[in-house]
mmCIF file of C-alpha atoms and ligand atoms in Angstrom:
data_model
loop_
_atom_site.group_PDB
_atom_site.id
_atom_site.type_symbol
_atom_site.label_atom_id
_atom_site.label_comp_id
_atom_site.label_asym_id
_atom_site.label_seq_id
_atom_site.Cartn_x
_atom_site.Cartn_y
_atom_site.Cartn_z
ATOM 1 C CA UNK A 1 -13.559 33.570 9.325
ATOM 2 C CA UNK A 2 -10.915 30.976 10.392
ATOM 3 C CA UNK A 3 -7.350 32.238 10.537
ATOM 4 C CA UNK A 4 -5.503 29.996 8.043
ATOM 5 C CA UNK A 5 -2.600 29.792 10.494
ATOM 6 C CA UNK A 6 -4.872 27.849 12.868
ATOM 7 C CA UNK A 7 -7.046 26.056 10.308
ATOM 8 C CA UNK A 8 -6.832 22.251 10.386
ATOM 9 C CA UNK A 9 -9.404 21.677 7.631
ATOM 10 C CA UNK A 10 -8.512 18.714 5.423
ATOM 11 C CA UNK A 11 -6.066 17.347 7.994
ATOM 12 C CA UNK A 12 -6.355 14.047 9.870
ATOM 13 C CA UNK A 13 -5.176 13.730 13.467
ATOM 14 C CA UNK A 14 -4.471 10.488 15.326
ATOM 15 C CA UNK A 15 -4.813 11.221 19.049
ATOM 16 C CA UNK A 16 -3.790 8.283 21.224
ATOM 17 C CA UNK A 17 -5.804 7.795 24.388
ATOM 18 C CA UNK A 18 -8.534 10.100 23.093
ATOM 19 C CA UNK A 19 -11.704 8.344 24.256
ATOM 20 C CA UNK A 20 -11.552 10.331 27.520
ATOM 21 C CA UNK A 21 -9.529 12.771 29.625
ATOM 22 C CA UNK A 22 -6.933 15.106 28.193
ATOM 23 C CA UNK A 23 -6.831 13.191 24.903
ATOM 24 C CA UNK A 24 -10.570 13.569 24.395
ATOM 25 C CA UNK A 25 -10.442 17.288 25.150
ATOM 26 C CA UNK A 26 -7.583 17.855 22.709
ATOM 27 C CA UNK A 27 -9.265 15.673 20.070
ATOM 28 C CA UNK A 28 -12.423 17.780 20.268
ATOM 29 C CA UNK A 29 -10.358 20.963 20.102
ATOM 30 C CA UNK A 30 -8.526 19.791 16.994
ATOM 31 C CA UNK A 31 -11.854 18.723 15.479
ATOM 32 C CA UNK A 32 -13.330 22.164 16.161
ATOM 33 C CA UNK A 33 -10.382 23.599 14.209
ATOM 34 C CA UNK A 34 -11.348 21.420 11.242
ATOM 35 C CA UNK A 35 -9.388 18.199 11.656
ATOM 36 C CA UNK A 36 -10.781 14.701 11.173
ATOM 37 C CA UNK A 37 -9.976 12.730 14.339
ATOM 38 C CA UNK A 38 -8.870 9.107 14.558
ATOM 39 C CA UNK A 39 -10.034 8.288 18.078
ATOM 40 C CA UNK A 40 -7.796 5.793 19.837
ATOM 41 C CA UNK A 41 -8.079 3.785 23.024
ATOM 42 C CA UNK A 42 -7.663 0.203 24.160
ATOM 43 C CA UNK A 43 -11.403 -0.253 24.845
ATOM 44 C CA UNK A 44 -13.296 -0.482 21.513
ATOM 45 C CA UNK A 45 -16.624 0.208 23.235
ATOM 46 C CA UNK A 46 -15.364 3.391 24.854
ATOM 47 C CA UNK A 47 -13.794 4.461 21.548
ATOM 48 C CA UNK A 48 -17.060 3.859 19.672
ATOM 49 C CA UNK A 49 -18.963 5.900 22.248
ATOM 50 C CA UNK A 50 -16.504 8.770 21.924
ATOM 51 C CA UNK A 51 -16.770 8.666 18.115
ATOM 52 C CA UNK A 52 -20.568 8.696 18.306
ATOM 53 C CA UNK A 53 -20.578 11.653 20.708
ATOM 54 C CA UNK A 54 -18.067 13.582 18.610
ATOM 55 C CA UNK A 55 -20.104 12.993 15.446
ATOM 56 C CA UNK A 56 -23.244 14.133 17.283
ATOM 57 C CA UNK A 57 -21.329 17.330 18.088
ATOM 58 C CA UNK A 58 -20.731 17.780 14.365
ATOM 59 C CA UNK A 59 -17.113 16.657 14.326
ATOM 60 C CA UNK A 60 -15.437 14.258 11.837
ATOM 61 C CA UNK A 61 -14.315 11.216 13.833
ATOM 62 C CA UNK A 62 -13.346 7.632 13.091
ATOM 63 C CA UNK A 63 -12.588 4.773 15.502
ATOM 64 C CA UNK A 64 -8.960 3.604 15.704
ATOM 65 C CA UNK A 65 -8.863 1.252 18.694
ATOM 66 C CA UNK A 66 -5.481 -0.349 19.320
ATOM 67 C CA UNK A 67 -3.122 -0.996 22.222
ATOM 68 C CA UNK A 68 -0.335 1.569 21.918
ATOM 69 C CA UNK A 69 2.054 -0.785 23.726
ATOM 70 C CA UNK A 70 1.580 -3.596 21.182
ATOM 71 C CA UNK A 71 3.967 -3.012 18.286
ATOM 72 C CA UNK A 72 2.075 -5.433 16.015
ATOM 73 C CA UNK A 73 -1.204 -3.668 16.756
ATOM 74 C CA UNK A 74 0.393 -0.328 15.881
ATOM 75 C CA UNK A 75 1.730 -1.753 12.607
ATOM 76 C CA UNK A 76 -1.708 -3.195 11.771
ATOM 77 C CA UNK A 77 -3.375 0.122 12.547
ATOM 78 C CA UNK A 78 -1.084 2.050 10.204
ATOM 79 C CA UNK A 79 -1.461 -0.619 7.504
ATOM 80 C CA UNK A 80 -5.195 -0.087 7.857
ATOM 81 C CA UNK A 81 -4.824 3.674 7.500
ATOM 82 C CA UNK A 82 -2.680 3.132 4.376
ATOM 83 C CA UNK A 83 -5.221 0.716 2.872
ATOM 84 C CA UNK A 84 -8.044 3.179 3.544
ATOM 85 C CA UNK A 85 -6.074 6.051 2.031
ATOM 86 C CA UNK A 86 -5.917 7.816 5.398
ATOM 87 C CA UNK A 87 -2.853 10.039 5.864
ATOM 88 C CA UNK A 88 -2.042 10.830 9.482
ATOM 89 C CA UNK A 89 -1.053 14.501 9.160
ATOM 90 C CA UNK A 90 -1.054 15.150 12.908
ATOM 91 C CA UNK A 91 -0.029 12.703 15.631
ATOM 92 C CA UNK A 92 -0.775 13.501 19.275
ATOM 93 C CA UNK A 93 1.031 11.005 21.515
ATOM 94 C CA UNK A 94 -1.186 11.395 24.549
ATOM 95 C CA UNK A 95 -1.795 7.845 25.820
ATOM 96 C CA UNK A 96 -0.481 7.421 29.343
ATOM 97 C CA UNK A 97 -1.020 5.771 32.677
ATOM 98 C CA UNK A 98 -0.005 6.674 36.204
ATOM 99 C CA UNK A 99 1.242 4.301 38.929
ATOM 100 C CA UNK A 100 2.089 5.792 42.308
ATOM 101 C CA UNK A 101 4.417 3.819 44.622
ATOM 102 C CA UNK A 102 7.772 4.463 46.346
ATOM 103 C CA UNK A 103 10.619 3.037 44.268
ATOM 104 C CA UNK A 104 11.793 0.662 47.001
ATOM 105 C CA UNK A 105 8.376 -1.032 46.791
ATOM 106 C CA UNK A 106 8.003 -0.776 43.001
ATOM 107 C CA UNK A 107 7.989 -4.007 40.989
ATOM 108 C CA UNK A 108 10.042 -3.888 37.819
ATOM 109 C CA UNK A 109 7.011 -5.051 35.851
ATOM 110 C CA UNK A 110 5.047 -2.011 37.027
ATOM 111 C CA UNK A 111 7.961 0.270 36.166
ATOM 112 C CA UNK A 112 8.150 -1.276 32.681
ATOM 113 C CA UNK A 113 4.411 -1.005 32.064
ATOM 114 C CA UNK A 114 4.494 2.756 32.674
ATOM 115 C CA UNK A 115 7.589 3.250 30.522
ATOM 116 C CA UNK A 116 6.082 1.145 27.721
ATOM 117 C CA UNK A 117 2.772 3.028 27.738
ATOM 118 C CA UNK A 118 3.967 6.580 28.368
ATOM 119 C CA UNK A 119 7.279 6.668 26.458
ATOM 120 C CA UNK A 120 8.037 3.703 24.200
ATOM 121 C CA UNK A 121 4.616 3.932 22.544
ATOM 122 C CA UNK A 122 5.384 7.520 21.507
ATOM 123 C CA UNK A 123 8.573 6.296 19.809
ATOM 124 C CA UNK A 124 6.888 3.325 18.075
ATOM 125 C CA UNK A 125 3.854 5.274 16.859
ATOM 126 C CA UNK A 126 6.029 8.298 16.061
ATOM 127 C CA UNK A 127 8.278 6.122 13.915
ATOM 128 C CA UNK A 128 5.339 4.688 11.939
ATOM 129 C CA UNK A 129 3.798 8.129 11.451
ATOM 130 C CA UNK A 130 7.108 9.770 10.544
ATOM 131 C CA UNK A 131 7.909 7.206 7.839
ATOM 132 C CA UNK A 132 4.761 8.354 6.057
ATOM 133 C CA UNK A 133 5.118 12.063 6.906
ATOM 134 C CA UNK A 134 8.660 12.075 5.481
ATOM 135 C CA UNK A 135 7.321 10.616 2.229
ATOM 136 C CA UNK A 136 4.742 13.421 2.073
ATOM 137 C CA UNK A 137 7.175 16.140 3.158
ATOM 138 C CA UNK A 138 5.100 17.394 6.071
ATOM 139 C CA UNK A 139 3.675 16.389 9.433
ATOM 140 C CA UNK A 140 2.991 17.497 12.985
ATOM 141 C CA UNK A 141 3.864 15.489 16.083
ATOM 142 C CA UNK A 142 2.666 16.659 19.490
ATOM 143 C CA UNK A 143 3.938 14.595 22.412
ATOM 144 C CA UNK A 144 2.229 15.017 25.772
ATOM 145 C CA UNK A 145 4.720 15.502 28.569
ATOM 146 C CA UNK A 146 4.092 16.766 32.059
ATOM 147 C CA UNK A 147 5.415 19.004 34.824
ATOM 148 C CA UNK A 148 7.397 15.862 35.556
ATOM 149 C CA UNK A 149 9.211 16.364 32.248
ATOM 150 C CA UNK A 150 11.113 18.986 34.254
ATOM 151 C CA UNK A 151 10.720 18.273 37.977
ATOM 152 C CA UNK A 152 10.402 15.045 39.949
ATOM 153 C CA UNK A 153 7.819 14.237 42.577
ATOM 154 C CA UNK A 154 8.230 11.382 45.062
ATOM 155 C CA UNK A 155 6.284 8.137 44.412
ATOM 156 C CA UNK A 156 5.823 8.644 40.654
ATOM 157 C CA UNK A 157 9.292 7.671 39.402
ATOM 158 C CA UNK A 158 8.358 5.669 36.270
ATOM 159 C CA UNK A 159 5.909 8.369 35.181
ATOM 160 C CA UNK A 160 8.529 11.053 35.805
ATOM 161 C CA UNK A 161 11.223 9.178 33.902
ATOM 162 C CA UNK A 162 8.844 8.505 31.014
ATOM 163 C CA UNK A 163 7.732 12.137 30.823
ATOM 164 C CA UNK A 164 11.327 13.346 31.068
ATOM 165 C CA UNK A 165 12.004 10.975 28.201
ATOM 166 C CA UNK A 166 9.087 12.445 26.248
ATOM 167 C CA UNK A 167 10.776 15.862 26.415
ATOM 168 C CA UNK A 168 14.053 14.477 25.070
ATOM 169 C CA UNK A 169 12.322 12.181 22.530
ATOM 170 C CA UNK A 170 10.621 15.313 21.193
ATOM 171 C CA UNK A 171 14.015 16.942 20.755
ATOM 172 C CA UNK A 172 15.389 13.783 19.121
ATOM 173 C CA UNK A 173 12.450 13.744 16.701
ATOM 174 C CA UNK A 174 13.178 17.391 15.848
ATOM 175 C CA UNK A 175 16.856 16.558 15.295
ATOM 176 C CA UNK A 176 16.069 13.839 12.757
ATOM 177 C CA UNK A 177 12.779 14.878 11.168
ATOM 178 C CA UNK A 178 12.650 18.707 10.995
ATOM 179 C CA UNK A 179 14.480 18.730 7.673
ATOM 180 C CA UNK A 180 11.651 16.598 6.269
ATOM 181 C CA UNK A 181 8.997 19.168 7.050
ATOM 182 C CA UNK A 182 7.915 17.566 10.315
ATOM 183 C CA UNK A 183 7.478 19.749 13.405
ATOM 184 C CA UNK A 184 7.780 17.704 16.596
ATOM 185 C CA UNK A 185 6.909 19.506 19.821
ATOM 186 C CA UNK A 186 5.411 18.737 23.225
ATOM 187 C CA UNK A 187 2.869 20.019 25.714
ATOM 188 C CA UNK A 188 3.536 19.771 29.440
ATOM 189 C CA UNK A 189 0.218 19.828 31.297
ATOM 190 C CA UNK A 190 0.186 20.971 34.889
ATOM 191 C CA UNK A 191 -2.067 19.470 37.544
ATOM 192 C CA UNK A 192 -5.263 18.905 35.573
ATOM 193 C CA UNK A 193 -8.752 17.842 36.643
ATOM 194 C CA UNK A 194 -8.709 14.309 35.203
ATOM 195 C CA UNK A 195 -9.780 10.820 36.291
ATOM 196 C CA UNK A 196 -6.088 9.898 36.603
ATOM 197 C CA UNK A 197 -5.714 12.585 39.273
ATOM 198 C CA UNK A 198 -9.002 11.954 41.097
ATOM 199 C CA UNK A 199 -7.279 10.515 44.185
ATOM 200 C CA UNK A 200 -5.120 13.648 44.403
ATOM 201 C CA UNK A 201 -8.026 16.013 43.828
ATOM 202 C CA UNK A 202 -9.984 14.365 46.626
ATOM 203 C CA UNK A 203 -7.004 14.517 48.993
ATOM 204 C CA UNK A 204 -7.414 17.802 50.915
ATOM 205 C CA UNK A 205 -3.696 18.166 51.657
ATOM 206 C CA UNK A 206 -2.657 17.523 48.037
ATOM 207 C CA UNK A 207 -5.432 19.753 46.726
ATOM 208 C CA UNK A 208 -4.240 22.544 49.022
ATOM 209 C CA UNK A 209 -0.637 21.994 47.897
ATOM 210 C CA UNK A 210 -1.544 22.258 44.198
ATOM 211 C CA UNK A 211 -3.567 25.419 44.785
ATOM 212 C CA UNK A 212 -0.798 26.925 46.907
ATOM 213 C CA UNK A 213 2.101 25.932 44.605
ATOM 214 C CA UNK A 214 0.382 27.061 41.406
ATOM 215 C CA UNK A 215 0.453 30.817 40.718
ATOM 216 C CA UNK A 216 -3.031 30.512 39.149
ATOM 217 C CA UNK A 217 -4.157 29.016 42.524
ATOM 218 C CA UNK A 218 -6.223 26.287 40.862
ATOM 219 C CA UNK A 219 -6.134 22.973 38.988
ATOM 220 C CA UNK A 220 -6.193 23.117 35.194
ATOM 221 C CA UNK A 221 -9.140 22.060 33.062
ATOM 222 C CA UNK A 222 -8.506 19.585 30.185
ATOM 223 C CA UNK A 223 -9.986 22.069 27.693
ATOM 224 C CA UNK A 224 -7.191 24.496 28.622
ATOM 225 C CA UNK A 225 -4.751 22.362 26.633
ATOM 226 C CA UNK A 226 -6.641 22.929 23.380
ATOM 227 C CA UNK A 227 -4.958 26.230 22.485
ATOM 228 C CA UNK A 228 -1.462 24.772 22.674
ATOM 229 C CA UNK A 229 -2.573 21.616 20.847
ATOM 230 C CA UNK A 230 -4.148 23.515 17.944
ATOM 231 C CA UNK A 231 -1.127 25.822 17.725
ATOM 232 C CA UNK A 232 1.327 22.910 17.552
ATOM 233 C CA UNK A 233 -0.886 21.029 15.056
ATOM 234 C CA UNK A 234 -1.397 24.041 12.776
ATOM 235 C CA UNK A 235 0.624 26.006 10.193
ATOM 236 C CA UNK A 236 1.176 28.652 12.904
ATOM 237 C CA UNK A 237 3.934 26.450 14.352
ATOM 238 C CA UNK A 238 5.699 25.551 11.085
ATOM 239 C CA UNK A 239 8.981 27.025 12.372
ATOM 240 C CA UNK A 240 8.662 25.661 15.922
ATOM 241 C CA UNK A 241 10.552 22.431 16.630
ATOM 242 C CA UNK A 242 11.664 20.430 19.647
ATOM 243 C CA UNK A 243 9.899 22.693 22.136
ATOM 244 C CA UNK A 244 7.712 21.898 25.139
ATOM 245 C CA UNK A 245 4.946 24.289 26.098
ATOM 246 C CA UNK A 246 3.986 24.007 29.765
ATOM 247 C CA UNK A 247 0.285 24.626 30.356
ATOM 248 C CA UNK A 248 0.570 24.592 34.132
ATOM 249 C CA UNK A 249 -0.880 27.777 35.604
ATOM 250 C CA UNK A 250 2.683 29.007 36.080
ATOM 251 C CA UNK A 251 3.823 26.245 38.428
ATOM 252 C CA UNK A 252 7.191 25.682 36.715
ATOM 253 C CA UNK A 253 7.858 29.429 36.474
ATOM 254 C CA UNK A 254 8.068 29.997 40.208
ATOM 255 C CA UNK A 255 9.601 28.542 43.413
HETATM 256 C C1 GCO B 1 1.021 13.023 40.112
HETATM 257 C C2 GCO B 1 0.162 13.473 38.962
HETATM 258 C C3 GCO B 1 1.013 14.242 37.947
HETATM 259 C C4 GCO B 1 0.094 14.950 36.987
HETATM 260 C C5 GCO B 1 0.758 15.637 35.841
HETATM 261 C C6 GCO B 1 1.527 16.816 36.289
HETATM 262 O O1 GCO B 1 0.785 11.940 40.656
HETATM 263 O O2 GCO B 1 1.908 13.822 40.490
HETATM 264 O O3 GCO B 1 -0.480 12.383 38.350
HETATM 265 O O4 GCO B 1 1.874 13.342 37.327
HETATM 266 O O5 GCO B 1 -0.801 14.064 36.438
HETATM 267 O O6 GCO B 1 1.541 14.756 35.114
HETATM 268 O O7 GCO B 1 2.062 17.437 35.136
#
């Protein structure tokens, strides 16, 4: 029997960047809790494959391919949801890229691309979702931050600034939208086993540093974000707002 506090049946979740990686893992976790998933990514083929695989697993999934950095594409996507009678009850702002380079060598265009993808998109999509959630009197927004929402690491400045911004955007969303029945919160993943981190995973020195610096002495698995994602998407978190839950093996808890 499903605990109604964690039951997402009848709810629709838009998970940006959910054709692979952390987004895909969270999308499948939300689907297993009963949600219908709008699978997003910039590559329609990859999105269609993810939808097919999720349906084969017995989940409810629809394709929602659009570029999260293109404001007109976001507007068209939400107009399409409206026209199809699809209410986005849960928004997971997960889409993100990484770009590692020392700041003195970093082109402004590369800085801007990371900020646009990892931070501004969460504002633009959050605004479109919130307009509709306010009208309905309820909604859940889960922004995906990072350890770098709290601490900086050299050579990933734009990512760090964007993820620090995600933490404060989450608090700003809570400030303006909590009274409308919207709970806006964030998840801060630790060092996770993802394609984005493959170069770090394969680097023996970095791998040793992560395992030494993390109290759990290991990298995290994408599926280990599902618990926090379902909690923040479900009725169980109806009085939680503006918070960030770090799923990091304890890294931020210790020196
Ligand atoms: C890096 C990594 C990190 C992790 C994650 C940590 O280069 O340091 O990509 O940014 O991906 O965000 O929380």
